[in-house]
Coordinates of C-alpha atoms and ligand atoms in Angstrom, one line a residue:
X1 CA -67.7 9.3 66.8
X2 CA -64.0 10.2 67.3
X3 CA -62.6 12.0 70.3
X4 CA -59.4 13.9 71.0
X5 CA -58.2 11.3 73.5
X6 CA -57.4 8.8 70.8
X7 CA -53.9 7.5 70.1
X8 CA -51.7 10.3 68.8
X9 CA -48.1 9.9 67.6
X10 CA -47.6 13.6 67.3
X11 CA -44.5 15.4 66.1
X12 CA -42.5 18.1 67.9
X13 CA -42.8 20.4 64.9
X14 CA -46.6 20.2 64.6
X15 CA -49.2 22.1 66.5
X16 CA -52.9 21.9 65.7
X17 CA -53.7 25.3 67.2
X18 CA -52.2 28.7 67.4
X19 CA -53.4 31.0 70.2
X20 CA -53.6 34.5 68.8
X21 CA -52.3 37.1 71.3
X22 CA -55.2 39.1 72.8
X23 CA -54.0 42.3 71.2
X24 CA -54.2 40.9 67.6
X25 CA -55.9 43.3 65.2
X26 CA -58.3 40.9 63.5
X27 CA -59.0 43.2 60.5
X28 CA -55.4 43.0 59.4
X29 CA -55.9 40.7 56.4
X30 CA -59.4 41.8 55.3
X31 CA -57.9 42.7 51.9
X32 CA -56.9 39.1 51.5
X33 CA -60.3 37.6 52.5
X34 CA -62.0 40.0 50.2
X35 CA -59.6 39.3 47.3
X36 CA -60.9 37.4 44.2
X37 CA -58.3 34.7 44.7
X38 CA -59.4 33.9 48.2
X39 CA -63.1 34.1 47.4
X40 CA -62.8 31.7 44.5
X41 CA -60.6 29.4 46.4
X42 CA -63.1 29.0 49.2
X43 CA -66.1 28.7 46.9
X44 CA -67.8 25.3 46.3
X45 CA -66.5 23.3 43.4
X46 CA -63.0 24.8 43.2
X47 CA -60.2 22.5 43.8
X48 CA -56.8 24.3 43.5
X49 CA -54.4 24.9 46.4
X50 CA -53.8 28.5 47.6
X51 CA -50.2 29.2 48.6
X52 CA -49.4 32.5 50.4
X53 CA -45.8 33.7 50.4
X54 CA -44.4 36.2 52.9
X55 CA -40.9 36.8 54.1
X56 CA -39.8 37.2 57.8
X57 CA -42.2 39.2 59.9
X58 CA -45.0 39.3 57.3
X59 CA -47.5 37.6 59.6
X60 CA -48.0 34.2 58.1
X61 CA -49.0 32.5 61.3
X62 CA -51.4 35.2 62.2
X63 CA -52.9 35.1 58.6
X64 CA -53.3 31.3 59.0
X65 CA -55.0 31.5 62.4
X66 CA -57.3 34.3 61.3
X67 CA -58.1 32.5 58.0
X68 CA -59.1 29.3 59.8
X69 CA -61.4 31.3 62.1
X70 CA -62.8 33.2 59.1
X71 CA -63.6 29.9 57.4
X72 CA -65.2 28.5 60.5
X73 CA -67.4 31.6 61.0
X74 CA -68.3 31.6 57.3
X75 CA -69.5 28.0 57.4
X76 CA -70.9 27.9 60.9
X77 CA -74.1 26.0 60.3
X78 CA -72.9 23.7 57.5
X79 CA -71.3 20.3 57.7
X80 CA -67.9 21.8 57.2
X81 CA -64.6 20.8 58.8
X82 CA -61.7 23.3 59.2
X83 CA -58.3 21.8 60.2
X84 CA -55.1 23.8 60.9
X85 CA -51.5 22.6 61.1
X86 CA -48.9 25.0 62.3
X87 CA -45.3 23.8 61.5
X88 CA -43.3 25.5 64.2
X89 CA -39.9 23.8 64.0
X90 CA -37.5 22.7 61.2
X91 CA -38.4 19.2 59.9
X92 CA -35.3 17.2 59.2
X93 CA -34.2 15.4 56.0
X94 CA -36.5 12.4 55.2
X95 CA -38.3 12.7 58.6
X96 CA -41.0 10.0 57.9
X97 CA -42.9 10.5 61.2
X98 CA -43.8 14.0 60.1
X99 CA -46.2 12.9 57.4
X100 CA -47.7 10.3 59.8
X101 CA -48.3 12.9 62.5
X102 CA -49.6 15.3 59.8
X103 CA -52.3 12.9 58.6
X104 CA -53.1 11.8 62.2
X105 CA -53.7 15.4 63.2
X106 CA -55.8 16.0 60.2
X107 CA -57.9 13.0 61.0
X108 CA -58.4 14.0 64.6
X109 CA -59.4 17.5 63.7
X110 CA -61.9 16.6 61.0
X111 CA -63.4 13.8 62.9
X112 CA -63.8 15.6 66.2
X113 CA -67.3 15.5 67.5
X114 CA -68.5 14.3 64.1
X115 CA -70.2 11.1 63.1
X116 CA -68.6 9.9 59.8
X117 CA -70.8 6.8 59.4
X118 CA -68.2 4.3 60.6
X119 CA -66.0 4.0 57.5
X120 CA -63.3 6.4 58.6
X121 CA -63.5 5.3 62.3
X122 CA -63.1 1.7 61.3
X123 CA -60.0 2.5 59.1
X124 CA -58.5 4.5 61.9
X125 CA -59.0 1.6 64.3
X126 CA -57.0 -0.7 61.9
X127 CA -54.3 2.0 61.9
X128 CA -54.2 2.0 65.7
X129 CA -53.9 -1.8 65.8
X130 CA -51.1 -1.7 63.3
X131 CA -49.1 0.6 65.6
X132 CA -49.1 -2.0 68.3
X133 CA -48.2 -5.0 66.1
X134 CA -44.7 -6.5 66.7
X135 CA -42.6 -6.5 64.6
X136 CA -43.7 -3.0 63.6
X137 CA -45.3 -2.6 60.2
X138 CA -43.6 -0.4 57.6
X139 CA -44.2 3.3 57.5
X140 CA -45.7 2.9 54.0
X141 CA -48.3 0.5 55.5
X142 CA -49.2 2.9 58.3
X143 CA -49.6 5.8 55.9
X144 CA -51.8 3.7 53.7
X145 CA -54.1 2.9 56.6
X146 CA -54.2 6.5 57.7
X147 CA -55.1 7.7 54.2
X148 CA -58.0 5.1 54.3
X149 CA -59.3 6.8 57.4
X150 CA -58.8 10.4 56.2
X151 CA -60.2 10.2 52.7
X152 CA -63.8 9.0 53.5
X153 CA -63.9 11.6 56.3
X154 CA -63.2 14.3 53.8
X155 CA -65.8 12.9 51.4
X156 CA -68.4 12.7 54.2
X157 CA -68.2 16.5 54.8
X158 CA -70.0 19.1 52.7
X159 CA -66.7 21.0 52.6
X160 CA -63.3 20.3 54.3
X161 CA -60.6 22.9 54.6
X162 CA -57.0 22.6 55.7
X163 CA -54.7 25.5 56.5
X164 CA -51.0 24.6 56.8
X165 CA -48.7 27.3 58.2
X166 CA -45.0 27.4 57.5
X167 CA -44.3 24.6 54.9
X168 CA -41.0 26.2 54.4
X169 CA -39.8 24.7 57.7
X170 CA -39.8 21.3 56.0
X171 CA -36.6 19.9 54.5
X172 CA -36.9 19.7 50.7
X173 CA -37.2 15.9 50.9
X174 CA -40.2 16.2 53.3
X175 CA -41.7 19.0 51.2
X176 CA -41.7 16.7 48.2
X177 CA -43.5 14.0 50.2
X178 CA -45.9 16.6 51.6
X179 CA -46.6 18.0 48.2
X180 CA -47.7 14.5 46.9
X181 CA -49.8 14.0 50.1
X182 CA -51.6 17.3 49.6
X183 CA -52.3 16.6 46.0
X184 CA -54.0 13.3 46.9
X185 CA -56.0 15.0 49.7
X186 CA -57.0 17.8 47.3
X187 CA -58.2 15.1 44.8
X188 CA -60.6 13.8 47.5
X189 CA -62.0 17.3 48.0
X190 CA -59.9 18.9 50.7
X191 CA -59.5 22.7 50.1
X192 CA -55.9 23.5 51.0
X193 CA -54.3 26.8 51.9
X194 CA -50.6 27.1 52.9
X195 CA -48.1 29.7 53.9
X196 CA -44.4 29.8 53.3
X197 CA -41.5 32.2 53.5
X198 CA -40.4 31.6 50.0
X199 CA -42.1 30.7 46.7
X200 CA -41.8 27.1 45.5
X201 CA -44.2 26.9 42.5
X202 CA -43.3 29.8 40.1
X203 CA -43.7 28.7 36.5
X204 CA -41.7 31.5 35.1
X205 CA -44.6 32.2 32.7
X206 CA -47.2 34.7 33.5
X207 CA -50.7 33.9 32.1
X208 CA -52.8 36.4 30.1
X209 CA -56.5 36.2 29.1
X210 CA -57.1 35.3 25.4
X211 CA -60.8 36.3 25.3
X212 CA -61.5 39.0 22.7
X213 CA -63.5 41.3 25.1
X214 CA -61.1 41.0 28.0
X215 CA -59.8 44.6 27.4
X216 CA -63.3 46.0 28.0
X217 CA -63.1 45.2 31.7
X218 CA -59.5 44.7 32.6
X219 CA -56.1 46.2 31.5
X220 CA -54.7 43.9 28.8
X221 CA -51.1 43.8 30.0
X222 CA -51.8 42.6 33.5
X223 CA -51.4 38.9 34.0
X224 CA -54.4 36.9 35.4
X225 CA -54.2 34.8 38.5
X226 CA -57.4 32.8 38.5
X227 CA -57.9 31.4 35.0
X228 CA -59.6 28.7 32.9
X229 CA -58.3 26.6 30.0
X230 CA -60.1 24.4 27.5
X231 CA -59.8 20.7 28.2
X232 CA -60.2 19.7 24.5
X233 CA -57.4 21.8 23.1
X234 CA -55.2 22.7 26.2
X235 CA -52.3 20.5 25.1
X236 CA -51.9 22.3 21.8
X237 CA -53.3 25.8 22.3
X238 CA -53.1 26.7 26.0
X239 CA -56.2 28.9 25.3
X240 CA -56.7 30.8 28.5
X241 CA -59.6 32.9 29.7
X242 CA -59.9 34.8 33.0
X243 CA -62.5 34.3 35.7
X244 CA -64.3 37.5 34.7
X245 CA -64.5 36.6 31.0
X246 CA -65.8 33.2 31.9
X247 CA -68.5 34.7 34.1
X248 CA -69.3 37.0 31.1
X249 CA -70.0 33.8 29.1
X250 CA -66.8 33.6 27.0
X251 CA -65.8 30.1 25.9
X252 CA -62.9 28.5 23.9
X253 CA -62.4 30.2 20.5
X254 CA -60.6 27.3 19.0
X255 CA -63.1 24.5 19.5
X256 CA -66.6 24.0 18.1
X257 CA -69.3 24.6 20.7
X258 CA -66.8 26.6 22.8
X259 CA -64.9 23.6 24.1
X260 CA -64.9 22.5 27.7
X261 CA -63.6 24.8 30.3
X262 CA -61.5 23.6 33.3
X263 CA -59.0 25.0 35.7
X264 CA -55.6 23.8 34.6
X265 CA -53.5 24.9 37.6
X266 CA -53.3 22.8 40.7
X267 CA -52.0 25.7 42.7
X268 CA -52.1 29.4 42.9
X269 CA -49.1 31.0 44.6
X270 CA -49.4 34.6 45.8
X271 CA -47.1 37.1 47.5
X272 CA -49.2 38.6 50.3
X273 CA -48.8 41.8 52.3
X274 CA -50.9 43.9 54.6
X275 CA -52.5 46.6 52.4
X276 CA -51.6 50.2 53.2
X277 CA -55.2 50.8 54.1
X278 CA -55.4 48.0 56.6
X279 CA -52.0 49.0 57.9
X280 CA -53.2 52.5 58.5
X281 CA -56.2 51.1 60.5
X282 CA -53.9 48.9 62.4
X283 CA -51.5 51.7 63.3
X284 CA -54.4 53.9 64.5
X285 CA -55.9 51.0 66.5
X286 CA -52.6 50.3 68.1
X287 CA -51.9 53.9 69.0
X288 CA -55.3 54.3 70.7
X289 CA -54.9 50.9 72.4
X290 CA -51.5 52.1 73.9
X291 CA -52.0 55.8 74.3
X292 CA -55.7 56.4 74.8
X293 CA -58.5 58.0 72.8
X294 CA -56.7 60.4 70.4
X295 CA -59.7 60.9 68.1
X296 CA -58.7 58.3 65.5
X297 CA -62.0 56.5 65.9
X298 CA -60.4 53.1 65.9
X299 CA -62.7 50.1 66.7
X300 CA -61.1 49.5 70.0
X301 CA -62.6 48.0 73.1
X302 CA -59.7 49.2 75.2
X303 CA -58.6 52.8 75.3
X304 CA -56.5 53.6 78.4
X305 CA -56.3 57.1 79.9
X306 CA -54.2 59.4 77.7
X307 CA -50.5 59.0 78.0
X308 CA -48.1 62.0 77.5
X309 CA -47.7 60.9 73.9
X310 CA -51.5 60.4 73.7
X311 CA -52.2 64.0 74.7
X312 CA -49.7 65.3 72.2
X313 CA -51.2 63.1 69.5
X314 CA -54.7 64.3 70.3
X315 CA -53.7 68.0 70.3
X316 CA -51.9 67.8 66.9
X317 CA -53.9 65.8 64.4
X318 CA -51.7 66.9 61.4
X319 CA -48.6 65.7 63.1
X320 CA -50.4 62.5 64.1
X321 CA -51.3 61.9 60.5
X322 CA -47.7 62.4 59.5
X323 CA -46.6 59.9 62.1
X324 CA -49.1 57.3 61.0
X325 CA -48.1 57.7 57.3
X326 CA -44.4 57.4 58.3
X327 CA -45.0 54.0 60.1
X328 CA -47.1 52.7 57.2
X329 CA -44.5 53.6 54.7
X330 CA -41.6 52.1 56.6
X331 CA -43.5 48.9 57.2
X332 CA -44.2 48.5 53.5
X333 CA -46.8 45.8 54.1
X334 CA -44.8 44.0 56.8
X335 CA -46.8 43.8 60.1
X336 CA -43.9 43.0 62.3
X337 CA -41.9 46.0 61.2
X338 CA -44.9 48.2 61.9
X339 CA -45.4 46.6 65.3
X340 CA -41.7 47.0 66.2
X341 CA -41.8 50.7 65.3
X342 CA -45.0 51.2 67.4
X343 CA -43.4 49.4 70.3
X344 CA -40.4 51.7 70.1
X345 CA -42.7 54.7 71.0
X346 CA -43.5 53.3 74.5
X347 CA -41.5 56.0 76.3
X348 CA -41.7 58.8 73.8
X349 CA -43.4 61.9 75.2
X350 CA -44.5 63.9 72.2
X351 CA -45.5 63.4 68.6
X352 CA -42.6 65.5 67.4
X353 CA -40.1 63.2 69.2
X354 CA -42.0 60.2 67.8
X355 CA -41.6 61.5 64.2
X356 CA -38.0 62.5 64.7
X357 CA -37.2 59.0 66.1
X358 CA -37.9 57.7 62.6
X359 CA -35.9 60.5 60.8
X360 CA -33.4 59.2 58.3
X361 CA -35.3 55.9 58.5
X362 CA -32.6 54.1 60.3
X363 CA -32.9 50.5 61.2
X364 CA -33.9 50.3 64.9
X365 CA -32.4 47.7 67.2
X366 CA -35.5 45.6 67.1
X367 CA -35.7 45.6 63.3
X368 CA -32.0 44.6 63.3
X369 CA -32.9 41.8 65.7
X370 CA -35.7 40.6 63.3
X371 CA -33.1 40.1 60.5
X372 CA -30.4 38.9 62.8
X373 CA -32.7 36.1 64.0
X374 CA -33.1 34.7 60.5
X375 CA -29.3 34.7 59.9
X376 CA -28.7 33.2 63.3
X377 CA -30.3 30.0 62.1
X378 CA -27.7 29.5 59.4
X379 CA -24.9 29.2 61.9
X380 CA -25.2 25.4 62.2
X381 CA -25.0 24.9 58.4
X382 CA -22.0 23.6 56.5
X383 CA -19.6 26.1 55.0
X384 CA -21.0 25.4 51.5
X385 CA -24.6 26.0 52.6
X386 CA -23.8 29.1 54.5
X387 CA -22.0 30.5 51.4
X388 CA -25.1 29.9 49.3
X389 CA -27.4 31.7 51.8
X390 CA -25.1 34.7 52.3
X391 CA -24.1 35.0 48.6
X392 CA -27.7 34.7 47.5
X393 CA -28.8 37.6 49.7
X394 CA -25.8 39.8 48.7
X395 CA -26.3 39.0 45.0
X396 CA -30.0 40.0 45.1
X397 CA -29.2 43.3 46.8
X398 CA -26.3 44.0 44.5
X399 CA -28.4 45.6 41.8
X400 CA -30.9 48.3 42.9
X401 CA -34.0 46.4 41.8
X402 CA -33.0 42.8 42.1
X403 CA -31.1 40.7 39.6
X404 CA -31.8 38.0 37.1
X405 CA -31.6 34.4 38.4
X406 CA -29.0 33.4 35.9
X407 CA -26.7 36.3 37.0
X408 CA -27.2 35.6 40.6
X409 CA -26.5 31.9 40.1
X410 CA -23.3 32.7 38.3
X411 CA -22.1 35.2 41.0
X412 CA -22.7 32.6 43.7
X413 CA -20.7 29.9 42.0
X414 CA -17.9 32.2 41.0
X415 CA -17.5 33.5 44.5
X416 CA -17.3 30.1 46.2
X417 CA -14.4 29.4 48.6
X418 CA -11.4 27.5 47.3
X419 CA -12.1 24.8 49.9
X420 CA -15.7 24.4 48.8
X421 CA -15.7 21.2 46.7
X422 CA -19.4 21.3 46.1
X423 CA -19.3 24.9 45.0
X424 CA -19.1 24.1 41.2
X425 CA -22.5 22.6 41.0
X426 CA -25.2 24.7 39.3
X427 CA -28.0 25.9 41.5
X428 CA -31.7 26.0 40.8
X429 CA -33.9 29.0 41.5
X430 CA -35.6 26.9 44.2
X431 CA -32.3 26.2 45.9
X432 CA -31.4 29.9 46.0
X433 CA -34.8 30.9 47.4
X434 CA -34.7 28.2 50.0
X435 CA -31.2 29.1 51.0
X436 CA -32.2 32.8 51.4
X437 CA -34.7 31.9 54.1
X438 CA -37.5 34.1 52.9
X439 CA -35.3 37.1 52.4
X440 CA -35.7 37.1 48.6
X441 CA -38.7 37.3 46.3
X442 CA -39.1 36.1 42.8
X443 CA -41.0 37.5 39.8
X444 CA -43.0 35.1 37.7
X445 CA -41.5 36.0 34.3
X446 CA -39.0 34.3 32.1
X447 CA -36.0 36.2 33.4
X448 CA -36.9 35.2 37.0
X449 CA -36.0 38.5 38.7
X450 CA -34.9 37.8 42.3
X451 CA -35.1 40.8 44.7
X452 CA -34.9 41.5 48.4
X453 CA -38.3 41.0 50.1
X454 CA -38.2 44.3 52.0
X455 CA -36.3 47.5 51.2
X456 CA -34.9 47.5 54.8
X457 CA -33.1 44.2 54.0
X458 CA -31.2 46.0 51.3
X459 CA -30.0 48.5 53.8
X460 CA -29.2 45.8 56.3
X461 CA -27.0 43.9 53.7
X462 CA -25.5 46.9 51.9
X463 CA -24.4 48.7 55.0
X464 CA -22.9 45.6 56.6
X465 CA -25.0 45.4 59.7
X466 CA -24.2 41.7 59.8
X467 CA -20.7 40.4 60.2
X468 CA -21.2 37.1 58.3
X469 CA -22.7 39.1 55.3
X470 CA -19.7 41.5 55.6
X471 CA -17.2 38.7 55.3
X472 CA -19.1 37.0 52.5
X473 CA -19.1 40.2 50.6
X474 CA -15.3 40.1 50.6
X475 CA -15.5 36.9 48.5
X476 CA -18.2 38.0 46.1
X477 CA -17.3 38.6 42.4
X478 CA -19.9 40.7 40.7
X479 CA -19.4 40.8 36.9
X480 CA -16.2 42.5 36.1
X481 CA -15.2 43.4 39.6
X482 CA -11.6 42.5 40.2
X483 CA -10.4 40.4 43.1
X484 CA -8.1 43.2 44.1
X485 CA -11.0 45.6 44.6
X486 CA -12.5 43.4 47.3
X487 CA -11.6 43.2 50.9
X488 CA -9.0 40.8 52.0
X489 CA -9.9 39.5 55.4
X490 CA -6.3 38.6 56.1
X491 CA -5.2 42.2 55.6
X492 CA -4.0 44.2 58.6
X493 CA -6.7 45.5 60.8
X494 CA -9.8 43.5 61.8
X495 CA -11.8 44.4 58.7
X496 CA -9.1 44.9 56.2
X497 CA -8.0 48.2 54.7
X498 CA -11.0 48.5 52.4
X499 CA -13.6 47.9 55.0
X500 CA -16.6 50.2 54.8
X501 CA -16.4 53.4 56.8
X502 CA -19.2 52.7 59.2
X503 CA -17.8 49.3 59.9
X504 CA -14.4 50.6 60.8
X505 CA -15.7 53.6 62.7
X506 CA -17.9 51.4 64.9
X507 CA -15.3 48.7 65.4
X508 CA -17.6 46.4 63.5
X509 CA -19.2 44.7 66.4
X510 CA -22.9 44.4 66.8
X511 CA -22.7 46.1 70.2
X512 CA -20.9 49.1 68.8
X513 CA -23.3 49.4 65.9
X514 CA -26.3 49.2 68.2
X515 CA -24.7 51.7 70.5
X516 CA -24.2 54.1 67.6
X517 CA -27.8 53.5 66.5
X518 CA -29.1 54.2 70.0
X519 CA -27.1 57.4 70.4
X520 CA -28.5 58.7 67.0
X521 CA -25.0 58.9 65.5
X522 CA -25.2 61.1 62.4
X523 CA -23.2 58.6 60.3
X524 CA -25.8 56.0 60.6
X525 CA -26.7 54.8 57.1
X526 CA -29.9 56.6 56.3
X527 CA -32.8 55.4 54.1
X528 CA -34.8 58.5 53.2
X529 CA -38.5 58.6 52.5
X530 CA -37.6 59.5 48.9
X531 CA -35.3 56.6 48.6
X532 CA -38.0 54.2 49.9
X533 CA -40.5 55.5 47.3
X534 CA -38.0 55.4 44.5
X535 CA -37.0 51.9 45.4
X536 CA -40.5 50.6 45.5
X537 CA -41.2 52.3 42.1
X538 CA -38.0 50.9 40.7
X539 CA -38.9 47.3 41.6
X540 CA -42.4 47.8 40.3
X541 CA -41.2 49.3 37.0
X542 CA -38.6 46.6 36.5
X543 CA -41.2 44.0 37.0
X544 CA -43.8 45.7 34.8
X545 CA -41.2 46.2 32.0
X546 CA -40.1 42.6 32.3
X547 CA -43.7 41.4 32.0
X548 CA -44.4 43.7 29.1
X549 CA -41.4 42.5 27.2
X550 CA -42.7 39.0 27.6
X551 CA -46.2 40.0 26.6
X552 CA -47.1 37.8 23.7
X553 CA -48.6 39.6 20.7
X554 CA -52.3 38.8 20.3
X555 CA -53.2 35.8 18.2
X556 CA -49.7 34.3 18.2
X557 CA -49.4 30.8 19.8
X558 CA -47.8 30.9 23.2
X559 CA -44.3 29.7 23.8
X560 CA -45.1 26.8 26.0
X561 CA -41.7 25.3 26.4
X562 CA -41.3 26.8 29.8
X563 CA -44.8 26.1 31.0
X564 CA -44.5 23.7 33.9
X565 CA -47.2 21.6 35.5
X566 CA -48.5 24.5 37.6
X567 CA -48.8 27.8 35.8
X568 CA -49.0 30.2 38.7
X569 CA -48.8 33.9 39.2
X570 CA -46.6 36.0 41.4
Ligands
LIG601 ZN1 -60.5 37.9 30.5
LIG602 ZN1 -60.7 24.5 23.1

């Protein structure tokens, strides 16, 4: 029987628990827990990893904490272990102790108050002894002993789950090591869910169902996420059928006796967001929690006496509806942006004032702070690294609906500084996404469309809310744009003669911009509701078109040259 008091190397970046704030709306991610992907992932006998991708403010840590609780509640009476690892700080280049602490934490959590029959406990004892031996044993040896303790523990459980939050905080070198470790754990039966700010496992190849009757229950041009292949002919045919068709009894069409179905992908990577429906419930819940019972019938155990805004909301249900829709639309699936908008209503007296505070859809100070915070972290990077981060973001927002990876890559290289000796090297799509810190998304099609993760980011970058982005923009060369058309930072005046109007008018400083925002200056760059809808539609259409162009005609063998080890979906 293991206890929590055992030896624990630990790591500053790792926490085994995350205390959800008391005012967390637990129904936020119900759409995810009710999704096919999640249901199949948590079902017995499934063995792929589930990776959720969400940019800054999307609620990854909250999702991880609620998911772990959900898994515990679901499996309450069974011999099931649920471990969580929250990565809360950046993990440095080749930090060996991270993996050690990771496995240790996993061992402690899965063995806590559980009798594993002695095998795991014995192995862990050997590991403990190895820690005290002088001279110290190698890290490889320690990890080997730890694995010997963890694997039998996983196998002794009916089911074992691990939720890892924030794998994007690991340096690429550590990510590679962690990936190998997770694959081994998965092989021994651990069901793994992770979250990350940016995608890392896009194959660039969407998968479609080959079963002849697929069109009877699902639209033919929509790629499938959970799918099966045929083990006998996978190498040559890549014959694919979706979960629904498999449940309907479909088998491999190429092989006699229907072949042998298996799940070829080791991972499923999904972009997640709060659904509009859940967001609406959350906004109603939060309004009643802050402003009292305003007839929204939210499931709330705390409704304070009506505030001034609360009375106004209760008296004007139509305006209240308009306000809720406005917040849902601005958030566009991002929980933090919704929360920041709701917080900004603390001292507002009437529903009309609340609605007009969002007129023009300007970026409020706290939303600016959300984006500022991400860019703040790049300050300690080298000039070369900073250039890639800033240029990636600017390139992706340059076109209205994102841009192709190969164009973005070219723009970044061509706009490097003269002094940047490393700037000639070609970049991979992974390097660009990692550099962009979660600000950019990626479509899973051959052209690899890279786009801003939230429409407000486009406004933030386009309208030069950030000085570093502004200066980087001066160096960018998009397509045929001539050098003379860009801003020369050395030109007279702080921002050069071609500096954007708002920048010059506000003196370019954050304080001045914030001041102008606060005072409701009419020149503030606006993002109208129509523009938001048009933008969302545009991205969707661009993606759909791209996918449709790539749609392989029925019956023709797939082009498998670009198929990597993990065919995954966006
Ligand atoms: Zn199908
Ligand atoms: Zn087959």
